[in-house]
Tab-separated table of C-alpha atoms in Angstrom:
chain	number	residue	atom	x	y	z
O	1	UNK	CA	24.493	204.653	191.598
O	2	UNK	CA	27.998	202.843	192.194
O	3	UNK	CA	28.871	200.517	189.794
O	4	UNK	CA	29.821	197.142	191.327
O	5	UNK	CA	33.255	197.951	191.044
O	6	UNK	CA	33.374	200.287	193.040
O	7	UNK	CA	30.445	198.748	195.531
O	8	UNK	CA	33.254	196.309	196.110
O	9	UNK	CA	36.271	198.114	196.526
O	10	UNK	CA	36.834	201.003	199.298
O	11	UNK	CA	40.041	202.158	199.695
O	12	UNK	CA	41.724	199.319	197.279
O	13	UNK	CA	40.033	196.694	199.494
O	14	UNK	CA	37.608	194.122	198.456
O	15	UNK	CA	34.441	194.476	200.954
O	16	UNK	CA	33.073	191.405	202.751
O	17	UNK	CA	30.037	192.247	203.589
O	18	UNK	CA	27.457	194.934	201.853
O	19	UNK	CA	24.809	197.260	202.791
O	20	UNK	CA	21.382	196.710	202.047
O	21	UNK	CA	21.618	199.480	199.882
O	22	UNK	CA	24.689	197.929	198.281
O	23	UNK	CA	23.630	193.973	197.987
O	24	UNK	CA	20.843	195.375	195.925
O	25	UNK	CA	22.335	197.161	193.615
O	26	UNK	CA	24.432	194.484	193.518
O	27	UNK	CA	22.032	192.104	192.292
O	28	UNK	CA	20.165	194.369	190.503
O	29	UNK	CA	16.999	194.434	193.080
O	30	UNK	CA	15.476	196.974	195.101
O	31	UNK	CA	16.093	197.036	198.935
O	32	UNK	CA	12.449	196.689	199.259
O	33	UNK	CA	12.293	193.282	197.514
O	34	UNK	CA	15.350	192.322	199.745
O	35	UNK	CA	13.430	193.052	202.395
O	36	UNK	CA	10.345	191.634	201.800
O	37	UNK	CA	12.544	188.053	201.215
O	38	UNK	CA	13.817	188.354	204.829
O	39	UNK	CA	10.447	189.112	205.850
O	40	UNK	CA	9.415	185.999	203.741
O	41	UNK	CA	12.667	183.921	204.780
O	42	UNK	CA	13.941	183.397	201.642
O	43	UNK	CA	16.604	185.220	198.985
O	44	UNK	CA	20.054	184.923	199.995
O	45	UNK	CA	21.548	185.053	203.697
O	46	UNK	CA	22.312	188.065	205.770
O	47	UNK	CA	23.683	188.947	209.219
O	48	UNK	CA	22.224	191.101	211.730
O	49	UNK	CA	24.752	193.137	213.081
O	50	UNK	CA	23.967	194.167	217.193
O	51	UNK	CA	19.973	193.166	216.693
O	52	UNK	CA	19.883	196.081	213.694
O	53	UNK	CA	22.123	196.164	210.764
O	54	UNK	CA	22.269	193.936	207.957
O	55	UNK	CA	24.640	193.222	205.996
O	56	UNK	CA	25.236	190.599	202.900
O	57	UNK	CA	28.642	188.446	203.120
O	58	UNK	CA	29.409	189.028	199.669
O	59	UNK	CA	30.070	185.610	199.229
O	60	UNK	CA	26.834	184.726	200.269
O	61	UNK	CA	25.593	187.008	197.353
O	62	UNK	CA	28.088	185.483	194.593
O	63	UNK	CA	26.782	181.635	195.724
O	64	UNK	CA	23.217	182.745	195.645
O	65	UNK	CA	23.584	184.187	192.285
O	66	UNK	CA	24.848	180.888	191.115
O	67	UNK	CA	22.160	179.269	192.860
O	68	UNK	CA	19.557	181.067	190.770
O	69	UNK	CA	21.236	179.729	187.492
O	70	UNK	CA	18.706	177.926	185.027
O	71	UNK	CA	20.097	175.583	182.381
O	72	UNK	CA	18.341	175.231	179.666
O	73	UNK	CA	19.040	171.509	178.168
């Protein structure tokens, strides 16, 4: 597996938006869990690319993350 160094840079360029394949690994999931949240409507947003591919704004992914934050007071 890629480490998310790499997931986010091809050919010296930052990617802006990730594979399914890719947004898991990037959060550390399994593509079927990030499926089964779409199915579900919930987990963070996607696009559908031409009715078919998704894809993750990586952005989307990064604010998500934060979302899931739990402070502990």
């Amino acid at each position: 597996l890629a480490t998310q160094l790499e997931i986010l840079m091809v050919n010296n360029q930052t990617k802006v938006f990730l594979t399914e394949q890719e947004a898991a690994d990037y959060i550390s999931m399994s593509v079927k869990t990030l499926r089964r949240w779409r199915f579900d409507r919930r987990g963070p947003k996607y696009a559908k690319i031409a009715g078919k591919s998704i894809r993750y704004p990586l952005l989307e992914l990064q604010e998500w993350i934060k979302r899931q934050m739990v402070a502990h007071d």
